[in-house]
Amino acid sequence: MTENAQQQPPAPATDLPTQYTPADVEGTLYERWVERGYFAADAKSDKPAYTIVIPPPNVTGSLHLGHAFQHTLMDALTRRKRMQGYESLWLPGMDHAGIATQNKVEQQLAEEGKSRHDLGREEFVERVWQWKEEYGGKILGQMRRLGDGVDWDRERFTMDEGLSKAVQTIFKRLYDDELIYRAERIINWCPRCLTAISDIEVEHQEDAGELVSIRYGEGEDSLVVATTRAETMLGDTAVAVHPDDERYRHLIGKLIKLPLTDRSIPVVADTHVDPEFGTGAVKVTPAHDPNDFAIGQRHDLPSMTIMDEHGVITVHGPFLGQDRFEARSAVVGALRSQGRIVAEKRPYVHSVGHCSRCRTTVEPRLSMQWWVKVGPLAKAAGDAVRDGRVKIHPEDMSKRYFDWVDNMYDWCISRQLWWGHRIPVWYGPNGETVCVGPDEQPPGTEAEGWTQDTDVLDTWFSSGLWPFSTLGWPEQTEDLRKFYSTDVLLTGHDIIFFWVARMMMFGLYAMDGEVPFKTIALTGLVRDERGKKMSKSFGNVVDPLDWMDKYGSDALRFTLARGANPGTDVPIGEDWVQASRNFANKIWNATRFALMNGATVEGPLPEASKLSATDRWILARLNETVEQVDAYYEDYQFAKLSDALFHFAWDEVFDWYVELSKTTFQAGGESAEVSQRVLGEVLDVTLRLLHPVIPFVTDTLWTTLTGGESLVVADWPKDSGFRDDAAEREIELVQQVVTEVRRFRADQGLQPGQRVPARLTLDGTVLAPHEAAIRQLLRLQPEGEGFAATATLPVAGAEVALDLSGVIDVAAERKRLAKDLAAAEKEKAQATAKLGNEAFLAKAPDQVVDKIRGRLAKADEDIARIAAQLDRLPQA
């Protein structure tokens, strides 16, 4: 099993308070772990490395349930590997979160009546650094509260000096390899944040807008287009139809008049157009729609930008200077007055993109930006999974990964912000463009006409380097040699397209084909107890700190782990956290009981010949549980391993082994000493198994039980191979007897603690040695004088005769059961009649018929159960 701690004798049971109070334990215990350096990894160690880098939370963020969920699982993995003898590194850090952080500081400035332009770029950036030092990183303290066993000495930040060097290095390499370029393309533009934003920063929601159908051209040379963004017609440079659409074939190649303007635009044929959708004709605005931009490229159409970065119209007199939404109404009104509106639909509910930071409606916009040519990088990222160098878990998520990397568009990496990694490109007075690496000097000064690009890089660019930049790359550091490749990336399936794919591309490129992680373990998202997405608008968002305050961090962690099936979403409710708190209390109380009854880890386990069947049974089940939990860990089955531990600890150790052993402890002698040692072993191993998921209560109990230093640095249990099928069958028979008699007692309305005279006939079975334990568990008194068996239960080859004459009113009980039996027989008759009615069966829906069949089956079960209860009762 394990090597038993021998550093000092076990502490007395009185060292454990009568109740477990998490707040009295968790904070001080965590700081003790950190002070002792338990989480610090040594790059010089001869131990095999196990590495996880934390998905860096935003510097502006605070711990939410999604963080708590993933951190619990990562912590469990690294704690277990540390106990198994690995040099276990869980590397923490934060992302500078360009837009989010800049918005925070701009809001602060706005309260002072200032903008960033009042400060200028350098002073504003300095102000952001001040904000970061004062207010940023709140989540780091909350991670400590959760119990994250990260190596705080290696904490990184995506804007620190080392990571900045890594960003400049890879930008320069990509640029020199012609994998980074500058071009004018359609991007997502936020008119409030005044920057391009990535797809992941766009949240789509159903908005109630309008759909207007507009007639372009005159007479036979006219056609109708429909749009939800009427103002963009001012930038139309064509109308597109399908080349095989007979309705418009005569118009292809002709010019038609664009309403409200003095321009004529061509009708082009393009297979992108769906002739079955709407009128089969679409307006083409290349500067303000990604699909239209692609059509424009294919047909060499001009691109007209009709609004500025604030979403204000910049063309055509009557609408000049109007906001885009103001112009939308004005354009529709002008078209209506000219009789150009063929149809209007309001409200027209459709999906509209919004900036995730400020909720502003995103505007597709043609803009000069920097791009990564992802083709060769994405192919390498796909090949690494296809050839098995990287495994995706669960495997069925691989399809989503391939759908993304095999069809990836070039990546817009520039952002029009001041906070972030500034693009290391300088422009000269004569049109020169020079990319500068981290150890190179700019080609000239501002006085000489040289200026640096004003944009910064997308946050995902620097976080894409995270698995190797945090270990010291581009320098060949000891950390990089020891801990790269990382072992597992554990993250939500929702960012497989954004963060995961980018790390794969950059890792393979920068590290000469060496993968950034060997396994991608994808989790689901945390939802409320009804499976609904957590959202402020739904009013169901939970602050995990509230639950940790109320129930303890272990309770929250265990609840999250117990719901963690690979790749599937995790529902969570307060009742479940409360149940996990009860589990922690159960472990506490059971350990106190064990210590009070002499449980010990002193000395070796007794030989099998000295063990009772009960002892052999629990040791066999203990080893089977070790084997099972190990297998679940290797398959990232956190829910199953947590469930297995819960049922083993609560059901088998606390509810059966402890209860079955009470009579042994009370009797004393050598058998008691053997069981005390077995119970100590079982608790020792069980606490070790539970520790990675619920570290606080287990460490507190284990150090008290064993006198060991800490579970954080204790050995992980090993399956000794001990099995005993005979003992398991024997205890299963005991359990059958106890369970069946308990069920009968409950059916008769007896209280659990109510004592009943009984005669146990156990001769000729393996149950005889367990009679004292069975009687104690079932509250069965000896027969005594005047014993009369009023109910006899044959079970497991034995017989239990009960005298209920002085305990229940037999006549009243028979009357109650007869009434229940009549009701069950009536239910059966009704269900049978319906199922025998052919006319009913022909008309009734399948689900109705199935429901009636279920009622019939339930009635049959009730009849059999009640009849058995009546048979067991004496005649009144």
Short mmCIF file of N, CA and C in Angstrom, two decimals, residues 434-515:
data_model
loop_
_atom_site.label_atom_id
_atom_site.label_comp_id
_atom_site.label_asym_id
_atom_site.label_seq_id
_atom_site.Cartn_x
_atom_site.Cartn_y
_atom_site.Cartn_z
N VAL A 434 10.78 48.21 -41.50
CA VAL A 434 11.82 47.40 -40.87
C VAL A 434 11.26 46.76 -39.60
N CYS A 435 11.37 45.42 -39.51
CA CYS A 435 10.97 44.69 -38.30
C CYS A 435 12.20 44.52 -37.43
N VAL A 436 12.08 44.86 -36.15
CA VAL A 436 13.22 44.89 -35.24
C VAL A 436 13.06 43.81 -34.17
N GLY A 437 14.09 42.99 -34.00
CA GLY A 437 14.08 41.95 -32.98
C GLY A 437 14.41 42.49 -31.61
N PRO A 438 14.35 41.65 -30.57
CA PRO A 438 14.52 42.13 -29.20
C PRO A 438 15.91 42.66 -28.88
N ASP A 439 16.91 42.19 -29.57
CA ASP A 439 18.28 42.63 -29.29
C ASP A 439 18.80 43.60 -30.35
N GLU A 440 17.90 44.13 -31.15
CA GLU A 440 18.28 45.05 -32.23
C GLU A 440 17.81 46.46 -31.92
N GLN A 441 18.50 47.43 -32.49
CA GLN A 441 18.15 48.83 -32.31
C GLN A 441 17.23 49.28 -33.44
N PRO A 442 16.30 50.21 -33.16
CA PRO A 442 15.46 50.77 -34.23
C PRO A 442 16.35 51.38 -35.32
N PRO A 443 15.87 51.39 -36.56
CA PRO A 443 16.71 51.85 -37.68
C PRO A 443 16.99 53.34 -37.68
N GLY A 444 16.23 54.11 -36.92
CA GLY A 444 16.44 55.56 -36.90
C GLY A 444 15.58 56.21 -35.86
N THR A 445 15.73 57.50 -35.70
CA THR A 445 14.99 58.24 -34.68
C THR A 445 13.78 58.92 -35.29
N GLU A 446 12.93 59.41 -34.41
CA GLU A 446 11.75 60.13 -34.86
C GLU A 446 12.17 61.40 -35.60
N ALA A 447 13.24 62.03 -35.13
CA ALA A 447 13.74 63.25 -35.79
C ALA A 447 14.19 62.96 -37.21
N GLU A 448 14.61 61.73 -37.45
CA GLU A 448 15.06 61.34 -38.78
C GLU A 448 13.92 60.81 -39.65
N GLY A 449 12.70 60.89 -39.10
CA GLY A 449 11.54 60.46 -39.89
C GLY A 449 11.12 59.02 -39.70
N TRP A 450 11.68 58.36 -38.68
CA TRP A 450 11.31 56.97 -38.41
C TRP A 450 10.26 56.94 -37.29
N THR A 451 9.21 56.15 -37.49
CA THR A 451 8.16 56.01 -36.47
C THR A 451 7.81 54.54 -36.30
N GLN A 452 7.49 54.16 -35.06
CA GLN A 452 7.08 52.78 -34.80
C GLN A 452 5.59 52.64 -35.05
N ASP A 453 5.19 51.48 -35.52
CA ASP A 453 3.77 51.18 -35.70
C ASP A 453 3.04 51.45 -34.39
N THR A 454 1.89 52.08 -34.47
CA THR A 454 1.17 52.48 -33.25
C THR A 454 0.33 51.35 -32.66
N ASP A 455 0.10 50.27 -33.41
CA ASP A 455 -0.76 49.20 -32.93
C ASP A 455 -0.02 48.29 -31.94
N VAL A 456 -0.82 47.56 -31.16
CA VAL A 456 -0.28 46.52 -30.29
C VAL A 456 -0.80 45.18 -30.78
N LEU A 457 -0.24 44.11 -30.24
CA LEU A 457 -0.62 42.77 -30.66
C LEU A 457 -1.83 42.25 -29.88
N ASP A 458 -2.61 41.46 -30.57
CA ASP A 458 -3.73 40.76 -29.95
C ASP A 458 -3.23 40.01 -28.72
N THR A 459 -4.00 40.05 -27.65
CA THR A 459 -3.64 39.35 -26.42
C THR A 459 -3.36 37.87 -26.67
N TRP A 460 -4.11 37.26 -27.59
CA TRP A 460 -3.93 35.83 -27.87
C TRP A 460 -2.56 35.56 -28.48
N PHE A 461 -1.91 36.57 -29.05
CA PHE A 461 -0.58 36.37 -29.63
C PHE A 461 0.42 36.02 -28.53
N SER A 462 0.42 36.80 -27.46
CA SER A 462 1.37 36.53 -26.37
C SER A 462 0.95 35.31 -25.57
N SER A 463 -0.35 35.12 -25.35
CA SER A 463 -0.77 33.94 -24.58
C SER A 463 -0.58 32.67 -25.40
N GLY A 464 -0.47 32.79 -26.72
CA GLY A 464 -0.18 31.63 -27.55
C GLY A 464 1.22 31.08 -27.33
N LEU A 465 2.10 31.89 -26.74
CA LEU A 465 3.47 31.46 -26.44
C LEU A 465 3.62 30.89 -25.03
N TRP A 466 2.54 30.88 -24.29
CA TRP A 466 2.55 30.61 -22.85
C TRP A 466 3.28 29.34 -22.43
N PRO A 467 3.10 28.18 -23.11
CA PRO A 467 3.73 26.96 -22.61
C PRO A 467 5.26 27.00 -22.63
N PHE A 468 5.87 27.82 -23.49
CA PHE A 468 7.33 27.85 -23.54
C PHE A 468 7.92 29.19 -23.13
N SER A 469 7.21 30.29 -23.38
CA SER A 469 7.73 31.60 -22.96
C SER A 469 7.83 31.68 -21.44
N THR A 470 6.91 31.04 -20.73
CA THR A 470 6.92 31.07 -19.26
C THR A 470 8.10 30.28 -18.69
N LEU A 471 8.69 29.41 -19.50
CA LEU A 471 9.84 28.60 -19.06
C LEU A 471 11.17 29.20 -19.50
N GLY A 472 11.12 30.42 -20.05
CA GLY A 472 12.36 31.13 -20.34
C GLY A 472 12.72 31.29 -21.80
N TRP A 473 11.97 30.66 -22.71
CA TRP A 473 12.26 30.81 -24.15
C TRP A 473 12.21 32.29 -24.51
N PRO A 474 13.08 32.80 -25.38
CA PRO A 474 13.94 32.08 -26.32
C PRO A 474 15.27 31.61 -25.75
N GLU A 475 15.55 31.90 -24.47
CA GLU A 475 16.78 31.37 -23.87
C GLU A 475 16.60 29.87 -23.61
N GLN A 476 17.66 29.11 -23.71
CA GLN A 476 17.61 27.68 -23.43
C GLN A 476 17.86 27.46 -21.94
N THR A 477 16.85 27.72 -21.15
CA THR A 477 16.97 27.69 -19.70
C THR A 477 16.85 26.26 -19.16
N GLU A 478 17.26 26.10 -17.89
CA GLU A 478 17.09 24.80 -17.23
C GLU A 478 15.61 24.44 -17.16
N ASP A 479 14.78 25.43 -16.88
CA ASP A 479 13.34 25.18 -16.80
C ASP A 479 12.81 24.65 -18.12
N LEU A 480 13.24 25.26 -19.22
CA LEU A 480 12.76 24.85 -20.54
C LEU A 480 13.18 23.42 -20.83
N ARG A 481 14.42 23.08 -20.51
CA ARG A 481 14.92 21.73 -20.76
C ARG A 481 14.21 20.70 -19.88
N LYS A 482 13.89 21.08 -18.66
CA LYS A 482 13.30 20.13 -17.73
C LYS A 482 11.79 19.97 -17.93
N PHE A 483 11.11 21.07 -18.13
CA PHE A 483 9.65 21.04 -18.02
C PHE A 483 8.89 21.19 -19.34
N TYR A 484 9.59 21.34 -20.48
CA TYR A 484 8.92 21.38 -21.78
C TYR A 484 9.24 20.07 -22.49
N SER A 485 8.28 19.42 -23.17
CA SER A 485 6.89 19.80 -23.37
C SER A 485 6.10 19.64 -22.07
N THR A 486 5.05 20.43 -21.94
CA THR A 486 4.19 20.25 -20.79
C THR A 486 3.36 18.99 -21.01
N ASP A 487 2.86 18.44 -19.91
CA ASP A 487 2.18 17.15 -20.01
C ASP A 487 0.73 17.26 -20.46
N VAL A 488 0.01 18.20 -19.88
CA VAL A 488 -1.40 18.28 -20.21
C VAL A 488 -1.83 19.74 -20.21
N LEU A 489 -2.67 20.07 -21.17
CA LEU A 489 -3.37 21.35 -21.16
C LEU A 489 -4.81 21.03 -20.81
N LEU A 490 -5.26 21.52 -19.67
CA LEU A 490 -6.65 21.30 -19.26
C LEU A 490 -7.39 22.62 -19.40
N THR A 491 -8.37 22.63 -20.29
CA THR A 491 -9.07 23.89 -20.56
C THR A 491 -10.45 23.60 -21.11
N GLY A 492 -11.28 24.63 -21.17
CA GLY A 492 -12.65 24.47 -21.66
C GLY A 492 -12.71 24.26 -23.16
N HIS A 493 -13.68 23.46 -23.59
CA HIS A 493 -13.81 23.20 -25.02
C HIS A 493 -14.19 24.46 -25.79
N ASP A 494 -14.64 25.50 -25.09
CA ASP A 494 -15.08 26.71 -25.79
C ASP A 494 -13.93 27.51 -26.37
N ILE A 495 -12.69 27.29 -25.90
CA ILE A 495 -11.57 28.06 -26.47
C ILE A 495 -10.59 27.17 -27.22
N ILE A 496 -11.07 25.99 -27.64
CA ILE A 496 -10.21 25.13 -28.44
C ILE A 496 -9.79 25.83 -29.72
N PHE A 497 -10.67 26.66 -30.28
CA PHE A 497 -10.38 27.31 -31.55
C PHE A 497 -9.39 28.46 -31.40
N PHE A 498 -9.41 29.10 -30.26
CA PHE A 498 -8.67 30.34 -30.12
C PHE A 498 -7.32 30.12 -29.44
N TRP A 499 -7.35 29.76 -28.18
CA TRP A 499 -6.11 29.64 -27.43
C TRP A 499 -5.37 28.34 -27.75
N VAL A 500 -6.09 27.22 -27.75
CA VAL A 500 -5.45 25.93 -27.94
C VAL A 500 -4.76 25.85 -29.30
N ALA A 501 -5.48 26.23 -30.35
CA ALA A 501 -4.90 26.14 -31.69
C ALA A 501 -3.70 27.07 -31.83
N ARG A 502 -3.75 28.25 -31.24
CA ARG A 502 -2.64 29.19 -31.34
C ARG A 502 -1.40 28.68 -30.61
N MET A 503 -1.59 28.07 -29.45
CA MET A 503 -0.45 27.48 -28.74
C MET A 503 0.17 26.33 -29.53
N MET A 504 -0.67 25.55 -30.17
CA MET A 504 -0.16 24.46 -30.99
C MET A 504 0.67 25.01 -32.14
N MET A 505 0.15 26.03 -32.83
CA MET A 505 0.87 26.59 -33.98
C MET A 505 2.20 27.19 -33.55
N PHE A 506 2.17 28.02 -32.51
CA PHE A 506 3.39 28.70 -32.08
C PHE A 506 4.39 27.74 -31.44
N GLY A 507 3.88 26.78 -30.64
CA GLY A 507 4.77 25.84 -29.98
C GLY A 507 5.56 25.01 -30.98
N LEU A 508 4.87 24.46 -31.96
CA LEU A 508 5.53 23.64 -32.97
C LEU A 508 6.51 24.47 -33.79
N TYR A 509 6.14 25.73 -34.07
CA TYR A 509 7.00 26.60 -34.88
C TYR A 509 8.26 27.00 -34.09
N ALA A 510 8.07 27.44 -32.86
CA ALA A 510 9.19 27.98 -32.09
C ALA A 510 10.11 26.89 -31.55
N MET A 511 9.54 25.72 -31.25
CA MET A 511 10.31 24.67 -30.60
C MET A 511 10.69 23.54 -31.56
N ASP A 512 10.84 23.89 -32.82
CA ASP A 512 11.34 22.95 -33.84
C ASP A 512 10.55 21.64 -33.87
N GLY A 513 9.23 21.79 -33.86
CA GLY A 513 8.37 20.62 -34.00
C GLY A 513 8.04 19.90 -32.72
N GLU A 514 8.59 20.37 -31.59
CA GLU A 514 8.27 19.74 -30.31
C GLU A 514 6.94 20.30 -29.81
N VAL A 515 6.01 19.42 -29.49
CA VAL A 515 4.65 19.84 -29.16
C VAL A 515 4.63 20.60 -27.83
#
